[in-house]
Amino acid sequence: MVTNGASTPLVRGEVRRGADWVLLRFARTVRLAWFREVEVQGIEQISGDRPVLVAANHANGFVDPVTLMATSPRPVRFLAKATLWRTKPLGALMELAGALPIFRQDDGTTAGNASTFAACYRELAIDGVIGIFPEGTVNDAPRLLPLHTGAARIALGARHAGTRGIRILPVGLVYEDKARPRTRVLVRAGEPIDLDEVIGELVDAGGDEGPANRDAVARLTDRIAARLAEASLDYDESPENVPLLQAVRVASRRAEADPAVRPLLRDQEPLLRRLSRAEPELRAVVVAAMGSYQAELSLLGLDDGDVVPGNTPERMRQRIGLSMAKVIGLAPFAAVGAAIDLLPYGVVRVVAGRPMPRISRANATLLLSLAVFPLTWLLWGICGRRLGVKHPWRWALLAGPLCGQATVIWWEQLRDLRSARVAWRRTRSQADVLADVLAHRQAVVDAVKAATEVAVAP
């Protein structure tokens, strides 16, 4: 470590890099445990030697920055509401993450934002990455809230301070079911805004190019909102969207494809967006067709993947064999994980099962898990030490998370095995009615195609 008069920035840089390394591993560990699958599209645009301002939708509280952190190729400095610093443990976590406090009018005063914005300018000046959720609060609707102007003011302020090459990157976080763990998420980066290229369109001739220009701030905010709407969910919230989403999942699955491979979220969401904007009478046809198809599937106790032609007997046997092999192979590790993590899992399950807003469930589940599981592993280490176990901490801190993850995967594979066996028996016993079921399925595909006027997979 350098100890001369110029050592302070270097030491801080080493500490920051060390903290970033720890945070990246932490975020990726959480990602593996929380999601069954993460789809990433266009996020490589964060890489490179230029300053980037990431503007993301805020759909799932604390899960959102962790997901972005785990998928970004570069460390991201997030802006977070200043009230989080009032709780000391949480404030310490914010400091470790390199987060910057944003002060809102509702919190009493915005005076502290001057120093926060100055810190953002410094970070962008060294080609860093700033992350902001411009909606300003967690949003449970499938449409963006009106954006605050902070992202635009930071970008214009940094450029006005001398930084060039700033790229504003909209990133959409699309959750399959944000209230439940072990589902899927799509992290999709949209078309970036190159501030140097558009500055002439934002500022009138001879006008101020800095954040004090309210017209320029408003115009840039509108551009960010339009790009972010393209990258994230953006359709009206309506009860009919449930059968529309079901229809999109059917239409997105190729009939001859392996049904064990689920349609990608990146293919489903644009199709749902177009379908939600179709003519009402065309949407009504889709809803009716999906209702008839779903009723038949429910009567037979099957789902869409069980009846498509791609679900051949050979593929079903392969699916059953693969799931059985995983269940058998993971069983010893899953047993250890179940023994170690049974108590914290029970605590999390009880708390997560209590009545609460859907928008808060994932936050409560994740934050509680991050507290009780490591605490349990530490307690196991203490017990092992007292019992004379060799290297008790190593066993506890490795076996706890690794075998716990094995338990989760084992349980998922066991459910897949059971559903595959049920589908095998029922499709063989109901072979005489599958032709009618497939006809109703094709009616759903045709209705979606007609409503969107875009060819979809047969």
Coordinates of C-alpha atoms in Angstrom, one line a residue:
M1 CA 0.0 0.0 0.0
V2 CA 1.3 3.4 -0.9
T3 CA 2.0 5.7 2.1
N4 CA 3.1 8.9 0.5
G5 CA 1.1 12.2 0.4
A6 CA -0.8 11.0 -2.7
S7 CA -1.9 7.8 -1.0
T8 CA -5.4 8.8 0.1
P9 CA -7.1 8.6 -3.3
L10 CA -5.3 5.4 -4.2
V11 CA -6.2 3.8 -0.9
R12 CA -9.8 4.8 -1.3
G13 CA -9.7 3.3 -4.8
E14 CA -8.4 0.0 -3.5
V15 CA -11.0 -0.1 -0.8
R16 CA -13.7 0.7 -3.3
R17 CA -12.6 -2.0 -5.7
G18 CA -12.5 -4.5 -2.9
A19 CA -16.0 -3.5 -1.8
D20 CA -17.2 -3.7 -5.4
W21 CA -15.7 -7.2 -5.7
V22 CA -17.6 -8.3 -2.5
L23 CA -20.8 -6.7 -3.6
L24 CA -20.6 -8.4 -7.0
R25 CA -20.2 -11.8 -5.5
F26 CA -23.0 -11.0 -3.0
A27 CA -25.4 -9.9 -5.8
R28 CA -24.6 -12.9 -8.0
T29 CA -25.2 -15.3 -5.0
V30 CA -28.5 -13.6 -4.3
R31 CA -29.4 -13.9 -8.0
L32 CA -28.7 -17.6 -8.1
A33 CA -30.8 -18.2 -4.9
W34 CA -33.7 -15.9 -5.7
F35 CA -34.3 -16.4 -9.5
R36 CA -34.7 -19.7 -11.3
E37 CA -33.6 -17.9 -14.6
V38 CA -32.3 -14.5 -15.5
E39 CA -32.6 -13.3 -19.1
V40 CA -30.2 -10.5 -20.1
Q41 CA -30.6 -8.4 -23.2
G42 CA -28.4 -5.5 -24.3
I43 CA -26.9 -5.0 -20.9
E44 CA -23.4 -5.1 -22.4
Q45 CA -23.9 -1.5 -23.4
I46 CA -22.8 -0.6 -19.8
S47 CA -19.3 -1.8 -20.7
G48 CA -16.7 0.4 -22.3
D49 CA -14.7 3.4 -21.4
R50 CA -17.4 6.0 -21.2
P51 CA -19.7 7.4 -18.6
V52 CA -23.1 5.8 -18.3
L53 CA -26.3 6.9 -16.5
V54 CA -28.6 3.8 -16.1
A55 CA -32.2 4.8 -15.8
A56 CA -34.3 1.7 -14.7
N57 CA -37.9 1.1 -13.8
H58 CA -38.6 0.4 -10.1
A59 CA -40.8 -2.6 -9.9
N60 CA -39.5 -4.6 -7.0
G61 CA -37.8 -2.6 -4.3
F62 CA -34.5 -3.9 -3.0
V63 CA -34.6 -6.7 -5.6
D64 CA -34.1 -4.2 -8.4
P65 CA -30.7 -2.8 -7.6
V66 CA -29.4 -6.3 -6.6
T67 CA -30.6 -7.7 -10.0
L68 CA -28.9 -4.8 -11.9
M69 CA -25.7 -5.2 -9.8
A70 CA -25.6 -8.9 -10.6
T71 CA -26.0 -8.5 -14.3
S72 CA -24.0 -5.3 -15.0
P73 CA -20.5 -5.7 -16.5
R74 CA -19.4 -2.7 -14.5
P75 CA -20.0 -1.5 -10.9
V76 CA -23.0 0.8 -10.6
R77 CA -23.4 3.6 -8.0
F78 CA -27.1 3.7 -7.2
L79 CA -29.0 6.7 -5.9
A80 CA -31.3 5.7 -3.0
K81 CA -33.7 7.6 -0.9
A82 CA -31.9 9.3 2.0
T83 CA -34.3 7.9 4.6
L84 CA -32.5 4.5 4.3
W85 CA -29.5 6.1 6.0
R86 CA -31.5 6.7 9.1
T87 CA -31.3 3.0 10.1
K88 CA -27.7 2.4 11.0
P89 CA -27.3 -1.2 9.6
L90 CA -29.0 -0.2 6.4
G91 CA -27.0 3.0 6.2
A92 CA -23.8 1.0 6.6
L93 CA -24.9 -1.3 3.8
M94 CA -25.6 1.7 1.6
E95 CA -22.1 3.1 2.2
L96 CA -20.6 -0.3 1.4
A97 CA -22.5 -0.4 -1.8
G98 CA -21.2 3.1 -2.7
A99 CA -24.8 4.3 -2.9
L100 CA -25.6 8.0 -2.9
P101 CA -28.5 9.5 -0.9
I102 CA -31.2 11.4 -2.8
F103 CA -33.3 13.8 -0.7
R104 CA -37.0 14.2 -1.7
Q105 CA -39.3 17.0 -0.9
D106 CA -41.5 14.6 1.1
D107 CA -38.5 13.9 3.4
G108 CA -38.4 17.5 4.5
T109 CA -35.6 19.1 2.5
T110 CA -33.8 18.6 -0.8
A111 CA -30.7 20.7 0.3
G112 CA -28.5 17.6 0.4
N113 CA -29.0 16.9 -3.3
A114 CA -26.4 19.4 -4.2
S115 CA -23.6 17.3 -2.8
T116 CA -25.1 14.1 -4.2
F117 CA -25.3 15.5 -7.7
A118 CA -21.7 16.8 -7.4
A119 CA -20.7 13.2 -6.4
C120 CA -22.5 11.9 -9.5
Y121 CA -20.7 14.4 -11.7
R122 CA -17.3 13.2 -10.3
E123 CA -18.2 9.6 -10.9
L124 CA -19.3 10.2 -14.5
A125 CA -16.2 12.3 -15.1
I126 CA -14.0 9.2 -14.5
D127 CA -16.2 7.1 -16.8
G128 CA -18.2 5.6 -14.0
V129 CA -21.7 4.3 -14.0
I130 CA -24.6 5.9 -12.0
G131 CA -27.9 4.0 -11.5
I132 CA -31.1 5.8 -10.8
F133 CA -34.8 4.8 -10.6
P134 CA -36.4 8.0 -12.0
E135 CA -40.0 6.9 -11.0
G136 CA -38.9 7.9 -7.5
T137 CA -40.8 5.1 -5.8
V138 CA -41.6 1.4 -6.2
N139 CA -44.3 0.9 -8.8
D140 CA -46.7 -2.1 -8.9
A141 CA -48.5 -1.2 -12.1
P142 CA -47.4 -2.5 -15.6
R143 CA -46.9 1.1 -16.7
L144 CA -44.3 3.7 -15.8
L145 CA -45.2 6.4 -13.3
P146 CA -44.3 10.0 -14.4
L147 CA -40.6 10.3 -14.2
H148 CA -38.8 12.7 -11.8
T149 CA -36.3 15.1 -13.4
G150 CA -33.3 13.9 -11.4
A151 CA -31.8 11.7 -14.2
A152 CA -32.0 14.5 -16.7
R153 CA -30.5 17.1 -14.3
I154 CA -27.6 14.8 -13.4
A155 CA -26.8 14.1 -17.1
L156 CA -27.0 17.7 -18.1
G157 CA -25.1 18.8 -15.0
A158 CA -22.2 16.4 -15.6
R159 CA -21.9 17.5 -19.2
H160 CA -22.1 21.2 -18.2
A161 CA -19.2 20.4 -15.7
G162 CA -17.1 19.2 -18.6
T163 CA -17.8 15.5 -19.0
R164 CA -18.3 14.3 -22.6
G165 CA -19.6 11.1 -24.1
I166 CA -22.4 10.5 -21.5
R167 CA -24.7 7.7 -22.4
I168 CA -28.1 7.5 -20.8
L169 CA -29.2 3.8 -20.9
P170 CA -32.8 2.8 -20.2
V171 CA -33.0 -0.6 -18.5
G172 CA -36.3 -2.4 -18.0
L173 CA -36.8 -5.0 -15.3
V174 CA -39.6 -7.4 -16.3
Y175 CA -40.5 -10.0 -13.6
E176 CA -42.5 -13.1 -14.3
D177 CA -43.9 -12.9 -10.8
K178 CA -42.1 -10.4 -8.6
A179 CA -43.9 -11.5 -5.5
R180 CA -42.4 -15.0 -5.5
P181 CA -38.8 -16.3 -5.5
R182 CA -37.6 -18.9 -7.9
T183 CA -39.3 -17.3 -10.9
R184 CA -37.8 -15.5 -13.9
V185 CA -36.7 -12.0 -14.7
L186 CA -35.8 -10.2 -17.9
V187 CA -33.1 -7.4 -17.6
R188 CA -33.5 -5.6 -20.9
A189 CA -31.4 -2.5 -21.9
G190 CA -33.1 -0.3 -24.5
E191 CA -31.8 2.2 -27.0
P192 CA -29.4 4.5 -25.3
I193 CA -29.4 8.3 -25.5
D194 CA -26.1 9.9 -26.5
L195 CA -26.2 13.2 -24.8
D196 CA -23.6 14.9 -27.0
E197 CA -25.6 13.9 -30.1
V198 CA -29.0 15.2 -28.9
I199 CA -27.9 18.3 -26.9
G200 CA -28.8 20.5 -29.9
E201 CA -32.3 19.2 -29.9
L202 CA -32.7 19.8 -26.2
V203 CA -31.4 23.3 -25.9
D204 CA -32.5 26.3 -28.0
A205 CA -29.8 28.1 -29.9
G206 CA -27.7 30.1 -27.5
G207 CA -29.5 28.6 -24.5
D208 CA -28.0 27.3 -21.2
E209 CA -26.9 23.7 -21.6
G210 CA -26.9 23.0 -17.9
P211 CA -29.4 21.6 -15.4
A212 CA -30.8 25.1 -14.7
N213 CA -32.5 25.1 -18.1
R214 CA -35.9 23.7 -17.2
D215 CA -37.0 23.3 -20.9
A216 CA -33.9 21.2 -21.6
V217 CA -34.5 19.1 -18.5
A218 CA -38.1 18.5 -19.4
R219 CA -37.3 17.5 -23.0
L220 CA -34.6 15.1 -21.8
T221 CA -36.9 13.6 -19.2
D222 CA -39.5 13.0 -21.9
R223 CA -36.9 11.2 -24.0
I224 CA -35.8 9.1 -21.1
A225 CA -39.4 8.2 -20.3
A226 CA -40.1 7.2 -23.9
R227 CA -37.0 4.9 -24.1
L228 CA -37.6 3.4 -20.7
A229 CA -41.2 2.6 -21.6
E230 CA -40.0 0.7 -24.6
A231 CA -37.6 -1.3 -22.4
S232 CA -39.9 -2.1 -19.5
L233 CA -43.6 -3.0 -19.1
D234 CA -45.9 -0.4 -20.6
Y235 CA -49.6 -1.4 -21.0
D236 CA -52.8 -0.7 -19.2
E237 CA -53.6 -2.7 -16.1
S238 CA -56.8 -4.5 -16.7
P239 CA -58.4 -7.8 -15.5
E240 CA -58.5 -9.1 -19.1
N241 CA -54.7 -8.9 -19.2
V242 CA -54.5 -12.2 -17.2
P243 CA -56.0 -14.3 -20.1
L244 CA -54.2 -12.2 -22.6
L245 CA -50.9 -13.1 -20.8
Q246 CA -51.9 -16.8 -20.8
A247 CA -52.6 -16.5 -24.6
V248 CA -49.3 -14.9 -25.2
R249 CA -47.5 -17.7 -23.4
V250 CA -49.3 -20.2 -25.6
A251 CA -48.6 -18.3 -28.8
S252 CA -45.0 -17.9 -27.9
R253 CA -44.4 -21.6 -27.5
R254 CA -43.5 -23.3 -30.8
A255 CA -45.7 -26.4 -31.2
E256 CA -42.8 -28.6 -32.2
A257 CA -40.3 -27.2 -29.6
D258 CA -39.3 -29.1 -26.5
P259 CA -42.0 -28.2 -24.0
A260 CA -39.4 -28.4 -21.2
V261 CA -38.0 -25.1 -22.6
R262 CA -40.3 -22.3 -21.6
P263 CA -40.8 -19.4 -24.0
L264 CA -38.5 -16.5 -23.3
L265 CA -39.8 -13.4 -21.5
R266 CA -38.1 -11.3 -24.1
D267 CA -40.4 -12.8 -26.7
Q268 CA -43.6 -12.8 -24.6
E269 CA -43.5 -9.2 -23.3
P270 CA -43.4 -7.3 -26.7
L271 CA -46.2 -9.6 -28.0
L272 CA -48.3 -8.9 -24.9
R273 CA -47.7 -5.1 -25.4
R274 CA -49.0 -5.3 -28.9
L275 CA -51.9 -7.5 -27.9
S276 CA -53.0 -5.1 -25.1
R277 CA -53.2 -2.3 -27.7
A278 CA -55.2 -4.3 -30.2
E279 CA -58.8 -3.5 -31.0
P280 CA -61.2 -4.4 -28.1
E281 CA -63.2 -6.9 -30.3
L282 CA -60.0 -8.7 -31.3
R283 CA -58.9 -8.9 -27.7
A284 CA -62.3 -10.3 -26.8
V285 CA -61.8 -13.1 -29.4
V286 CA -58.4 -13.9 -27.8
V287 CA -59.9 -13.9 -24.3
A288 CA -62.8 -16.2 -25.4
A289 CA -60.5 -18.6 -27.2
M290 CA -58.1 -18.8 -24.2
G291 CA -61.0 -19.4 -21.8
S292 CA -62.2 -22.4 -23.8
Y293 CA -58.6 -23.8 -24.1
Q294 CA -57.9 -23.3 -20.4
A295 CA -61.1 -24.9 -19.4
E296 CA -60.2 -28.1 -21.3
L297 CA -56.7 -28.1 -19.9
S298 CA -58.1 -27.8 -16.4
L299 CA -60.6 -30.5 -16.9
L300 CA -57.8 -32.9 -18.0
G301 CA -55.4 -31.7 -15.3
L302 CA -52.7 -30.7 -17.9
D303 CA -51.0 -27.5 -19.0
D304 CA -50.0 -26.2 -22.4
G305 CA -46.6 -27.8 -22.5
D306 CA -48.1 -31.2 -21.9
V307 CA -50.3 -31.3 -25.0
V308 CA -48.3 -29.7 -27.8
P309 CA -47.0 -32.0 -30.5
G310 CA -43.4 -31.3 -29.4
N311 CA -44.1 -33.2 -26.2
T312 CA -43.3 -36.6 -27.8
P313 CA -43.1 -39.8 -25.8
E314 CA -39.3 -39.8 -26.3
R315 CA -39.0 -36.3 -24.9
M316 CA -41.2 -37.1 -22.0
R317 CA -39.1 -40.1 -21.2
Q318 CA -35.9 -38.0 -21.4
R319 CA -37.5 -35.3 -19.1
I320 CA -38.5 -37.9 -16.5
G321 CA -35.1 -39.6 -16.7
L322 CA -33.2 -36.3 -16.3
S323 CA -35.3 -35.1 -13.4
M324 CA -35.0 -38.5 -11.7
A325 CA -31.2 -38.4 -12.1
K326 CA -31.0 -34.9 -10.6
V327 CA -33.3 -35.8 -7.7
I328 CA -31.1 -38.9 -6.9
G329 CA -27.8 -37.1 -7.3
L330 CA -28.8 -34.0 -5.2
A331 CA -30.5 -36.0 -2.5
P332 CA -27.5 -36.2 -0.1
F333 CA -26.7 -32.5 -0.4
A334 CA -30.3 -31.6 -0.1
A335 CA -30.7 -33.6 3.1
V336 CA -27.8 -31.6 4.6
G337 CA -29.2 -28.4 3.4
A338 CA -32.7 -29.2 4.8
A339 CA -31.2 -30.0 8.2
I340 CA -29.2 -26.8 8.4
D341 CA -31.7 -24.4 6.9
L342 CA -35.0 -25.8 8.1
L343 CA -35.5 -23.3 10.9
P344 CA -34.7 -20.1 9.0
Y345 CA -36.8 -21.4 6.1
G346 CA -39.7 -21.8 8.4
V347 CA -39.3 -18.3 9.8
V348 CA -39.2 -16.8 6.4
R349 CA -42.2 -18.8 5.2
V350 CA -44.3 -17.7 8.2
V351 CA -43.5 -14.1 7.8
A352 CA -43.8 -14.1 4.0
G353 CA -47.2 -15.8 4.3
R354 CA -48.7 -13.0 6.4
P355 CA -51.1 -10.6 4.7
M356 CA -49.1 -7.7 3.1
P357 CA -49.2 -5.7 -0.1
R358 CA -47.9 -7.7 -3.1
I359 CA -45.4 -5.0 -3.8
S360 CA -43.8 -5.5 -0.4
R361 CA -43.7 -9.4 -0.3
A362 CA -40.5 -9.9 -2.3
N363 CA -38.7 -7.1 -0.3
A364 CA -39.8 -8.6 3.0
T365 CA -38.9 -12.2 2.0
L366 CA -35.5 -11.3 0.6
L367 CA -34.4 -8.9 3.4
L368 CA -35.5 -11.4 6.1
S369 CA -33.7 -14.2 4.3
L370 CA -30.5 -12.1 4.2
A371 CA -30.7 -11.8 7.9
V372 CA -31.9 -15.1 9.3
F373 CA -30.0 -17.5 7.0
P374 CA -26.5 -16.2 7.7
L375 CA -27.3 -15.9 11.4
T376 CA -28.3 -19.5 11.4
W377 CA -25.1 -20.5 9.7
L378 CA -23.1 -18.6 12.3
L379 CA -25.0 -20.4 15.1
W380 CA -24.2 -23.7 13.4
G381 CA -20.5 -22.7 13.4
I382 CA -20.6 -21.9 17.1
C383 CA -22.2 -25.2 17.9
G384 CA -19.7 -27.1 15.8
R385 CA -16.8 -25.3 17.6
R386 CA -18.2 -26.2 21.0
L387 CA -18.6 -29.8 19.9
G388 CA -15.0 -30.0 18.7
V389 CA -15.7 -30.2 15.0
K390 CA -12.7 -29.4 12.8
H391 CA -13.0 -26.2 10.9
P392 CA -16.6 -25.5 12.1
W393 CA -16.9 -22.1 10.4
R394 CA -15.7 -23.4 7.1
W395 CA -18.3 -26.2 7.2
A396 CA -21.1 -23.9 8.4
L397 CA -20.5 -21.1 5.9
L398 CA -20.0 -23.4 3.0
A399 CA -22.5 -26.2 3.7
G400 CA -25.2 -23.7 4.7
P401 CA -25.6 -21.8 1.4
L402 CA -24.4 -24.5 -1.0
C403 CA -26.4 -27.3 0.4
G404 CA -29.3 -25.0 0.9
Q405 CA -29.2 -24.2 -2.8
A406 CA -29.1 -27.9 -3.5
T407 CA -32.2 -28.3 -1.4
V408 CA -34.1 -25.7 -3.5
I409 CA -33.0 -27.2 -6.8
W410 CA -33.8 -30.7 -5.5
W411 CA -37.3 -29.7 -4.6
E412 CA -37.9 -28.0 -8.0
Q413 CA -36.7 -31.1 -9.8
L414 CA -38.9 -33.3 -7.6
R415 CA -41.9 -31.2 -8.6
D416 CA -40.8 -31.3 -12.3
L417 CA -40.6 -35.1 -12.0
R418 CA -44.0 -35.4 -10.5
S419 CA -45.6 -33.2 -13.1
A420 CA -43.9 -35.0 -15.9
R421 CA -45.1 -38.4 -14.6
V422 CA -48.7 -37.0 -14.3
A423 CA -48.6 -35.6 -17.8
W424 CA -47.2 -38.9 -19.1
R425 CA -50.1 -40.9 -17.6
R426 CA -52.9 -38.4 -18.5
T427 CA -51.8 -37.8 -22.1
R428 CA -51.7 -41.5 -22.7
S429 CA -55.1 -42.1 -21.1
Q430 CA -56.7 -39.1 -22.8
A431 CA -55.1 -39.6 -26.3
D432 CA -58.6 -39.7 -27.9
V433 CA -59.5 -36.1 -26.9
L434 CA -56.1 -34.5 -27.5
A435 CA -57.0 -33.6 -31.1
D436 CA -59.8 -31.4 -29.9
V437 CA -57.6 -29.8 -27.3
L438 CA -55.0 -29.0 -30.0
A439 CA -57.7 -27.5 -32.2
H440 CA -58.6 -25.2 -29.3
R441 CA -55.0 -24.4 -28.8
Q442 CA -54.6 -23.5 -32.5
A443 CA -57.6 -21.2 -32.2
V444 CA -55.7 -19.3 -29.4
V445 CA -52.6 -18.9 -31.6
D446 CA -54.7 -17.8 -34.6
A447 CA -56.6 -15.2 -32.5
V448 CA -53.4 -13.8 -31.1
K449 CA -51.9 -13.6 -34.6
A450 CA -55.0 -11.8 -36.0
A451 CA -55.1 -9.4 -33.0
T452 CA -51.5 -8.4 -33.3
E453 CA -51.2 -8.6 -37.1
V454 CA -47.8 -10.1 -36.6
A455 CA -46.9 -13.7 -37.5
V456 CA -46.2 -15.7 -34.4
A457 CA -44.8 -19.1 -33.9
P458 CA -47.2 -21.8 -35.0

